[in-house]
Amino acid sequence: MTHKRIRIGMVGGGDGAFIGAVHRIATRIDDGYELVAGALSSDPERALASALRLGINAERSYASFTTMAEQEKQREDGIQAVLIVTPNHMHYPVAKAFLEQGIHVICDKPVTKTLDEALTLKELVTKSGAFFALTHNYTGYPLIRHAKHLVDTGILGKLRVIQAEYAQDWLTDKAESTDNKQAQWRTDPEKSGMAGCLGDIGTHVFNLACFISGQKVQSVCADLTAFVSGRRLDDNVHTMLRFDGGAKGMLWSSQVAPGNENGLKIRLYGEKAGIEWSQESPNELWLSVFGEPTQKITRAGHGAGEEANRLSRVPAGHPEGYLEGFANLYLDIGIAIRAIEDGASVDSVQGLIPSIDDGIEGMKFITAVLESSAQNSVWCELNDGVN
Amino acid sequence: MTHKRIRIGMVGGGDGAFIGAVHRIATRIDDGYELVAGALSSDPERALASALRLGINAERSYASFTTMAEQEKQREDGIQAVLIVTPNHMHYPVAKAFLEQGIHVICDKPVTKTLDEALTLKELVTKSGAFFALTHNYTGYPLIRHAKHLVDTGILGKLRVIQAEYAQDWLTDKAESTDNKQAQWRTDPEKSGMAGCLGDIGTHVFNLACFISGQKVQSVCADLTAFVSGRRLDDNVHTMLRFDGGAKGMLWSSQVAPGNENGLKIRLYGEKAGIEWSQESPNELWLSVFGEPTQKITRAGHGAGEEANRLSRVPAGHPEGYLEGFANLYLDIGIAIRAIEDGASVDSVQGLIPSIDDGIEGMKFITAVLESSAQNSVWCELNDGVN
Amino acid sequence: MTHKRIRIGMVGGGDGAFIGAVHRIATRIDDGYELVAGALSSDPERALASALRLGINAERSYASFTTMAEQEKQREDGIQAVLIVTPNHMHYPVAKAFLEQGIHVICDKPVTKTLDEALTLKELVTKSGAFFALTHNYTGYPLIRHAKHLVDTGILGKLRVIQAEYAQDWLTDKAESTDNKQAQWRTDPEKSGMAGCLGDIGTHVFNLACFISGQKVQSVCADLTAFVSGRRLDDNVHTMLRFDGGAKGMLWSSQVAPGNENGLKIRLYGEKAGIEWSQESPNELWLSVFGEPTQKITRAGHGAGEEANRLSRVPAGHPEGYLEGFANLYLDIGIAIRAIEDGASVDSVQGLIPSIDDGIEGMKFITAVLESSAQNSVWCELNDGVN
Amino acid sequence: MTHKRIRIGMVGGGDGAFIGAVHRIATRIDDGYELVAGALSSDPERALASALRLGINAERSYASFTTMAEQEKQREDGIQAVLIVTPNHMHYPVAKAFLEQGIHVICDKPVTKTLDEALTLKELVTKSGAFFALTHNYTGYPLIRHAKHLVDTGILGKLRVIQAEYAQDWLTDKAESTDNKQAQWRTDPEKSGMAGCLGDIGTHVFNLACFISGQKVQSVCADLTAFVSGRRLDDNVHTMLRFDGGAKGMLWSSQVAPGNENGLKIRLYGEKAGIEWSQESPNELWLSVFGEPTQKITRAGHGAGEEANRLSRVPAGHPEGYLEGFANLYLDIGIAIRAIEDGASVDSVQGLIPSIDDGIEGMKFITAVLESSAQNSVWCELNDGVN
C-alpha cells in the first residue's frame, strides 16, 4: 500500500501565531497530512511570506478564506480538509465557507463566539455531509483514552465526584496592556466572545470531564471573576457541576494563579475506584481501586490497554507530550476522513473525536456559566439556551 | 531552671478511641505535659482499665467528668488543663463542667454540636478566665506557619484565589454498617451534629484557609451530598467561598474519594505569588513568585524562617509529620498556659492557637453550608446564625 | 495491667547536642521509658543544668559515666538501660562501663571507633548477659519493615541489584572552620574515627541494605574523597558492593551534594520485582512486580502488612516521620528488654533490632572501604580485619 | 525565504524496527527534512514495501546500501544525508559507504562495534569533508542544554560529584528467547558488539555526563554482570568514574531493574550548586544553589534561558518529550548541514551535536569498562585502547 497524505489547508496561523504551528506539527508527526494551501493572515503580504516559509506554493496562498474555499474546491488536487486556527470570532464564518464547499473542517475551540452560531453551524455540517472535528486536543492523550476506557468498562463503578481544574498564571499581570498578542485577543470580547479564561481553557477541561465520564453536565452554579483591574473578561472561573448521570463536580479554571503553567488536572471518583491524571505529567495515570494500593499506570507500560497503546509511538518511560497528544487527535481524524472518502464506516473512532455536538455542549456550558454567575450563582441548566 | 510539666486530665480517649492517643503522644513529644487524671470512658470499668494502662492512678480515674472536674479542682496537685477528645456532642457539656471550675480546656473540633452551643461556650470561657484552645492541629505544621508568614508579610500580595481540599476515602463503602466505631459515630447525627464529612474534616481545611490567609469567609455557596445509600450525614462537600478580604475560593471535602487517604491540600494565589502545601508531604512548601522559578521550601531548610524553625526538632530532610504538627500546637498551648498562670503575656503565641472564636467561625461555616445546600446553593453569609 | 516504664539513663546529649534530644523524644513517643539519670556532659555544671531541665533529679546527674554506672547499679530504682549518645570515640568506654555492671546498653552508631574495639565489645556483651542495641534508626520505619518482609517472603525473587545512597549537603563548605560543633567533631579523626561521611551516614545506608536484603556485604571496591580543601576525613564515598547472596550493588554517600538534605534512598531489584524507598518520603514504598503496574504502598494503607502496621500510630495519609521511626526501634528494644527481664523469649523482635553483630559488620565495612580506597579501589573483603 | 527541506535517505528502519520510526518522526516535527530514499531492509521485498508505505518512490528503494550510496550520489536530487539506524555492527560499513561518496552521515549509537572501527571512521570522516553526527538524542532536551549552560557559566562552581544512571527492566526475563527482535539483536555479540546494556544505554548516559559537565572520563573501575542465565552480554553495569577535571562519579546502567522504564537520571554537584534531571520528567530541572531553596526550572518557563528556549515549541507546562528532544538534535544537525552546504560557519551549534569524537569516547568507554570488569575492577584509563 502506497502512502497517501490528506491534503489540507489552513486559515489563520501565520507568523507569530501560537496554535497554528502546533496544528502543523501535529499533522506532520505521523505523516498523515500535507499542507498545500493557506489563508494564513488577513494581510496578503504576511500571508504569502508565511506560506512560502511553510512550503506552500505561492498560487495557493490566499488573502481571503472565501476565495480559498472556492478555488480549492475547483482544483483536482484541492484540499480535502481545512484547519481553522483563527481567534474565536472567525471560527464560524470560516467554517461556514468551507462547509458550503463540502470541504471537511477541523476547527479550534471554542467552536464559535455564541451558542446560536454553534447551533447554526451544526445545521451547516449536517447539510454539507462533510466531516467536522473540534480540536479538544487533550482527549488525544493515550492515558485519557485509557481513563475513559476504565470508566466505560465499569472499573470505577457509578461515578460520584469529578474534580476538574485548569490553572495558568500568564495573565497574573495585565499582559494585554503590553504587546502580547495572545493576551490581547484572548481578553478582548470582540475576538474571544463573552468568555475569557472560561472559553480559553475552561471549555477544555469541561470537555475532558465529559469525554472521560461519558456524562453530560446538566447544570452549573458559577462564580466568575476578573481579578486584574480593567480586564474585560473573566480570568478566574469557579463553578460547581451536576452531571446527568448523578455525579457532582467542581471546575476551577484560572489564568491568575502564579506557579501554574498548564495545570490541567482531572480526578474522577466512583463507587469502586478513583483515577487521577495531570496534563503536566501525562504519561502517568493513577488508579486507586478502593481497598487496594494505588497503581501507577504508564503510557505504553504495564496496565495500559489497546485503546491507549495504539496511540503510543515510543516505549514506556520515553515521555510523549502535548504535541503527540494533539497528533493522536489528528490520527483519529485522519482515520475518519479516509473512511468517509472511501464510503466506509467510521465506527472505530466513533465517540473519540470531539464533534460539533461537543462544540455545542461547550457553548451551552459557557452560556450557562455566564448566566449563573450574572445571577449570583443560581444553578443554570445547560439546555437553557437551546429553546 | 527545673522542669515543670503541665498537669493534664483527659475526657474520652479510652481504649479503642483514635484521637485520644494522638493527643497523648502530642503532649509527650516535647515533655511539657503530664497526664494524671481521666474520665476515659463512660463505662467505669473500661475507664479504669484504660487509666491504669496509661499510668494514671486509680484514684484519679473518674467515671464521670463532672466528678472529675469537681474533685480535681479540690486537689492541690489537681489538673491544670483538661483535654476533651469525646465525640462532638459531648464537647459542650464537658467543656462547661471544667470551665466552671476554672480549669483550662483543650478541646477537639468541631467545637460543639451547634452554633448556639458555641456562642454560649464563648460566654463561659470569658466568664471563667480560663484558657480555651481548639485543636485544629494542622495549624501546627511548621510550613503552615511559614505560609501564614508569607501572606502576612505581603510576599503573595493581595490574595485572589484560595483552593482548599480535604479528601479521604474511608467511607466509600457503608462502613457504619460494620463494627467500625469511628464510622458509626461520625455518621450519626446524634453524636456528630448535623454535619458529617463537613464537620469532621471540612472544618479543618476551612480553618486552615482562614488561618493562613488571615481572612474570614464571608459567604458560602454549597452543594452537600450523601453518596452512600442510607447514610444520614453528608459524605461529600462542594462549596464556593467568598472571603472578606476579597479573595474567592473553593473547598472540596470528601470521604468517598478512593485513593485519598488524608488529602488535605491548600493553595493560595495573590497578585504577586502563589503557594501550595499538602498535608501528605508536609515538609515541603512550594512558593511561586510570579515571573520566577518555583521554589521548594523545606521544613528547617533554606528559605524557612524563625516562625517555622522554632517548631522543628530535627534537621531538614528528616521528615516530621502529623504527630509533630500536633505537638507544635501543644507547645504553643503550653506557652500560653504557663504565661497565664504566671500572669505574663501570651503575646508570643497570639493568633497562633485556634480559639473559641475559631470554633464559632467553624460552627458558622457548618451552619451556613448546611443552609446554602438546603436552599439549592444560594449564597449564605456566615454571620446569619448570630443574630 | 498497670503501666511500667523502663528506667533509663543517658550518657552525652547535654544542651546543644543533636542526637540526644532525638533519642529522648523517641523514648517518650510511646511512653515506654522514663529518663531518670544522666551523665549529660563531661562538665559537671553543664551536666547538672541539662539534667534539671530534663526533669532528672540532681542526685542522679553524674559528672562521670563510670560513677553513674556504679551508683545506678547500687540503687533499687537504678536504671535498667543506658543510652549512649556521645561522639563515636566514647562509645566503647561508656558501653564497657555499663555492661560491666550488667546494665543494658542502647548505643548510637557507628558502634566504636575501631573494628578491634567492636570485637572486644562483643565479648563484653556476651559476658555481661545484658542486652545491647545499636540505633540504626532507619530500620524502624514501618515501610522498611515491609520492604524486608517482601524480600523475606520471596516477592522480589532472588536479589540481583541493590542501589543504596545517602546524600547530604551540609558540609559543602568548610563548616568545621566555623563554630558548628556537629561539623567539628564529625570531621575530627580523634572523635569520629578514621571515617567521615562513611562512618556518619555511609554506615546507616550500608546497614539498611543488609537489613532489608538479608544479605551480608562480602566485599567492597571503593573510592573515598575529601573534596573540601583541608578536610581531614572523607566527605564523599563511592563504593561498589558484592553481597554474599549474589546481589551486586552501589553505595553512594556524600555530605557535599547541594540540594540533598537527608537523601537516604534504597532500591532493590530481584528476578521478579523491584522496590524503592526514600527516607524523605517514608510513608510510601514503591513495589514493581515485573509485568505489572507499579504500586504505591503506603504506611498503614492498603498493601502494607502486619509487620509494618504494628508500628503505625496514625492512619494512612497522616505522615509519620523520622522521630516515629526512631520510636519504633525503641518500641522493639522495649519489648526485648522486658522479655529479658521477665526471662521470656525475645523471638517476636528477633532480627529486627540492630545488634553488636551489626555494629561489627559496620566496622568491617568501614575498615574494608578505607582499605580498598587506600589501595586504589581493589576489592576488599569484609572479614579481612577479623583474622 | 522559501522553504527547502534537506533530502535524506535511511539505511535500516524497515517495518518492525523501533528506532528508525523515531528518527523519521524527529525529522518531520520541524519540517526540515524530506525522506526520499532508503535501504530499509536487506530483504528487497520488505525494503520496497516499507519504502512505499513511507512515501519513498520505488526507484529510490534500494536493496543494498552500497548501491544506494552510489546511485544517490549520481542524482541531481540525490540525498544530502543518510540516517543509519541499523543494528550496531552495520554502522561502520554503512557510514563508510556514504562518507566515500561525500554524503553526510547521521548515525545511531554506539558509533561502531569496536574502538578500532571508530578510529578508522574518524579518518574517513576527515577525508570526506562530510558532516558526521551521532544521535545521542538526550543531549537535545532543552533542559539538558540549560544544565550544560549552568555548568559552563560557573553556576555550579568546580564540579565534584556526578551520579549518572540509566535503568530499564525490559530484559528482566530472558526476552531474547522469545520472538522479541529488539531483545535478540541487542543481546547478540555479533550484532551488538561486546557490550550489552553497556553499549545500548550505558553509552547514552556516559555521553550525557560528559556533555553537561564538559569533562572527559579519564578512567573507570567497573563491575559488569549478566544476571539472566544464559545471556551472552552484560545486563547490568556498575562503574565508578574519574573525570579529567577532578570530578568523581558513578554510573549505573541496568536492563534488569523491575519498575524502571527509561530511568535515565543525572545529578551533578559542584562547590556552589547541584542540579538534577530525569528523562521521565524532562520538562523540569532542579537547581539547588547551596544555602538557597531548590528551584524548579521548567522548559520554556521562568529560569530557563535562550540555549533552552530556542528548542521549545510550546509554552511551559505543555510537556515536550522524547521525540521533541530527538527533533532538537535534528534541528541543530540541519543548521550544521545547511551551513556547510552554504560554506558558512557552524559556530552556533558547535559543541552541541555529538560527533565522531564523541563516538570514539563512547567506544573508549566501552572498551575500558569491559577491560576493567575483566580484570576484577582495576581502574582502566579511557585512552588505553588508542595506543
mmCIF file with all atom_site columns, N, CA and C in Angstrom, chain D residues 59-82:
data_model
loop_
_atom_site.group_PDB
_atom_site.id
_atom_site.type_symbol
_atom_site.label_atom_id
_atom_site.label_alt_id
_atom_site.label_comp_id
_atom_site.label_asym_id
_atom_site.label_entity_id
_atom_site.label_seq_id
_atom_site.pdbx_PDB_ins_code
_atom_site.Cartn_x
_atom_site.Cartn_y
_atom_site.Cartn_z
_atom_site.occupancy
_atom_site.B_iso_or_equiv
_atom_site.pdbx_formal_charge
_atom_site.auth_seq_id
_atom_site.auth_comp_id
_atom_site.auth_asym_id
_atom_site.auth_atom_id
_atom_site.pdbx_PDB_model_num
ATOM 1  N N  . GLU D 1 59 ? 11.696 3.616  -7.163 1.00 0.00 ? 59 GLU D N  1
ATOM 2  C CA . GLU D 1 59 ? 13.028 3.640  -7.784 1.00 0.00 ? 59 GLU D CA 1
ATOM 3  C C  . GLU D 1 59 ? 14.113 4.046  -6.802 1.00 0.00 ? 59 GLU D C  1
ATOM 4  N N  . ARG D 1 60 ? 13.704 4.604  -5.678 1.00 0.00 ? 60 ARG D N  1
ATOM 5  C CA . ARG D 1 60 ? 14.727 5.004  -4.708 1.00 0.00 ? 60 ARG D CA 1
ATOM 6  C C  . ARG D 1 60 ? 14.699 4.115  -3.471 1.00 0.00 ? 60 ARG D C  1
ATOM 7  N N  . SER D 1 61 ? 14.050 2.979  -3.601 1.00 0.00 ? 61 SER D N  1
ATOM 8  C CA . SER D 1 61 ? 14.155 1.960  -2.562 1.00 0.00 ? 61 SER D CA 1
ATOM 9  C C  . SER D 1 61 ? 15.234 0.975  -3.004 1.00 0.00 ? 61 SER D C  1
ATOM 10 N N  . TYR D 1 62 ? 16.287 0.889  -2.216 1.00 0.00 ? 62 TYR D N  1
ATOM 11 C CA . TYR D 1 62 ? 17.438 0.083  -2.608 1.00 0.00 ? 62 TYR D CA 1
ATOM 12 C C  . TYR D 1 62 ? 17.522 -1.169 -1.758 1.00 0.00 ? 62 TYR D C  1
ATOM 13 N N  . ALA D 1 63 ? 18.009 -2.221 -2.384 1.00 0.00 ? 63 ALA D N  1
ATOM 14 C CA . ALA D 1 63 ? 18.205 -3.463 -1.646 1.00 0.00 ? 63 ALA D CA 1
ATOM 15 C C  . ALA D 1 63 ? 19.584 -3.482 -1.003 1.00 0.00 ? 63 ALA D C  1
ATOM 16 N N  . SER D 1 64 ? 20.455 -2.610 -1.483 1.00 0.00 ? 64 SER D N  1
ATOM 17 C CA . SER D 1 64 ? 21.825 -2.605 -0.976 1.00 0.00 ? 64 SER D CA 1
ATOM 18 C C  . SER D 1 64 ? 22.231 -1.173 -0.643 1.00 0.00 ? 64 SER D C  1
ATOM 19 N N  . PHE D 1 65 ? 22.866 -1.025 0.492  1.00 0.00 ? 65 PHE D N  1
ATOM 20 C CA . PHE D 1 65 ? 23.234 0.352  0.860  1.00 0.00 ? 65 PHE D CA 1
ATOM 21 C C  . PHE D 1 65 ? 24.392 0.878  0.011  1.00 0.00 ? 65 PHE D C  1
ATOM 22 N N  . THR D 1 66 ? 25.232 -0.032 -0.521 1.00 0.00 ? 66 THR D N  1
ATOM 23 C CA . THR D 1 66 ? 26.312 0.468  -1.381 1.00 0.00 ? 66 THR D CA 1
ATOM 24 C C  . THR D 1 66 ? 25.747 1.002  -2.685 1.00 0.00 ? 66 THR D C  1
ATOM 25 N N  . THR D 1 67 ? 24.794 0.272  -3.246 1.00 0.00 ? 67 THR D N  1
ATOM 26 C CA . THR D 1 67 ? 24.115 0.765  -4.451 1.00 0.00 ? 67 THR D CA 1
ATOM 27 C C  . THR D 1 67 ? 23.466 2.106  -4.169 1.00 0.00 ? 67 THR D C  1
ATOM 28 N N  . MET D 1 68 ? 22.807 2.154  -3.045 1.00 0.00 ? 68 MET D N  1
ATOM 29 C CA . MET D 1 68 ? 22.131 3.406  -2.679 1.00 0.00 ? 68 MET D CA 1
ATOM 30 C C  . MET D 1 68 ? 23.137 4.556  -2.615 1.00 0.00 ? 68 MET D C  1
ATOM 31 N N  . ALA D 1 69 ? 24.254 4.339  -1.968 1.00 0.00 ? 69 ALA D N  1
ATOM 32 C CA . ALA D 1 69 ? 25.245 5.404  -1.842 1.00 0.00 ? 69 ALA D CA 1
ATOM 33 C C  . ALA D 1 69 ? 25.703 5.865  -3.215 1.00 0.00 ? 69 ALA D C  1
ATOM 34 N N  . GLU D 1 70 ? 25.986 4.894  -4.082 1.00 0.00 ? 70 GLU D N  1
ATOM 35 C CA . GLU D 1 70 ? 26.492 5.250  -5.417 1.00 0.00 ? 70 GLU D CA 1
ATOM 36 C C  . GLU D 1 70 ? 25.434 5.956  -6.256 1.00 0.00 ? 70 GLU D C  1
ATOM 37 N N  . GLN D 1 71 ? 24.250 5.384  -6.282 1.00 0.00 ? 71 GLN D N  1
ATOM 38 C CA . GLN D 1 71 ? 23.225 5.956  -7.170 1.00 0.00 ? 71 GLN D CA 1
ATOM 39 C C  . GLN D 1 71 ? 22.717 7.305  -6.671 1.00 0.00 ? 71 GLN D C  1
ATOM 40 N N  . GLU D 1 72 ? 22.563 7.420  -5.380 1.00 0.00 ? 72 GLU D N  1
ATOM 41 C CA . GLU D 1 72 ? 22.094 8.717  -4.873 1.00 0.00 ? 72 GLU D CA 1
ATOM 42 C C  . GLU D 1 72 ? 23.119 9.802  -5.165 1.00 0.00 ? 72 GLU D C  1
ATOM 43 N N  . LYS D 1 73 ? 24.372 9.433  -5.078 1.00 0.00 ? 73 LYS D N  1
ATOM 44 C CA . LYS D 1 73 ? 25.432 10.391 -5.385 1.00 0.00 ? 73 LYS D CA 1
ATOM 45 C C  . LYS D 1 73 ? 25.302 10.919 -6.811 1.00 0.00 ? 73 LYS D C  1
ATOM 46 N N  . GLN D 1 74 ? 24.859 10.043 -7.725 1.00 0.00 ? 74 GLN D N  1
ATOM 47 C CA . GLN D 1 74 ? 24.746 10.428 -9.137 1.00 0.00 ? 74 GLN D CA 1
ATOM 48 C C  . GLN D 1 74 ? 23.578 11.387 -9.395 1.00 0.00 ? 74 GLN D C  1
ATOM 49 N N  . ARG D 1 75 ? 22.544 11.292 -8.621 1.00 0.00 ? 75 ARG D N  1
ATOM 50 C CA . ARG D 1 75 ? 21.322 12.059 -8.906 1.00 0.00 ? 75 ARG D CA 1
ATOM 51 C C  . ARG D 1 75 ? 21.512 13.522 -8.570 1.00 0.00 ? 75 ARG D C  1
ATOM 52 N N  . GLU D 1 76 ? 20.915 14.334 -9.364 1.00 0.00 ? 76 GLU D N  1
ATOM 53 C CA . GLU D 1 76 ? 20.940 15.764 -9.068 1.00 0.00 ? 76 GLU D CA 1
ATOM 54 C C  . GLU D 1 76 ? 20.153 16.039 -7.777 1.00 0.00 ? 76 GLU D C  1
ATOM 55 N N  . ASP D 1 77 ? 19.061 15.275 -7.643 1.00 0.00 ? 77 ASP D N  1
ATOM 56 C CA . ASP D 1 77 ? 18.229 15.435 -6.446 1.00 0.00 ? 77 ASP D CA 1
ATOM 57 C C  . ASP D 1 77 ? 18.564 14.364 -5.395 1.00 0.00 ? 77 ASP D C  1
ATOM 58 N N  . GLY D 1 78 ? 19.785 13.889 -5.456 1.00 0.00 ? 78 GLY D N  1
ATOM 59 C CA . GLY D 1 78 ? 20.214 12.833 -4.533 1.00 0.00 ? 78 GLY D CA 1
ATOM 60 C C  . GLY D 1 78 ? 20.181 13.303 -3.087 1.00 0.00 ? 78 GLY D C  1
ATOM 61 N N  . ILE D 1 79 ? 20.195 12.329 -2.201 1.00 0.00 ? 79 ILE D N  1
ATOM 62 C CA . ILE D 1 79 ? 20.120 12.675 -0.780 1.00 0.00 ? 79 ILE D CA 1
ATOM 63 C C  . ILE D 1 79 ? 21.344 13.475 -0.345 1.00 0.00 ? 79 ILE D C  1
ATOM 64 N N  . GLN D 1 80 ? 21.102 14.367 0.591  1.00 0.00 ? 80 GLN D N  1
ATOM 65 C CA . GLN D 1 80 ? 22.206 15.144 1.148  1.00 0.00 ? 80 GLN D CA 1
ATOM 66 C C  . GLN D 1 80 ? 22.790 14.449 2.367  1.00 0.00 ? 80 GLN D C  1
ATOM 67 N N  . ALA D 1 81 ? 21.947 13.665 3.041  1.00 0.00 ? 81 ALA D N  1
ATOM 68 C CA . ALA D 1 81 ? 22.425 12.979 4.249  1.00 0.00 ? 81 ALA D CA 1
ATOM 69 C C  . ALA D 1 81 ? 21.765 11.620 4.359  1.00 0.00 ? 81 ALA D C  1
ATOM 70 N N  . VAL D 1 82 ? 22.488 10.692 4.997  1.00 0.00 ? 82 VAL D N  1
ATOM 71 C CA . VAL D 1 82 ? 21.914 9.381  5.242  1.00 0.00 ? 82 VAL D CA 1
ATOM 72 C C  . VAL D 1 82 ? 21.732 9.187  6.747  1.00 0.00 ? 82 VAL D C  1
#
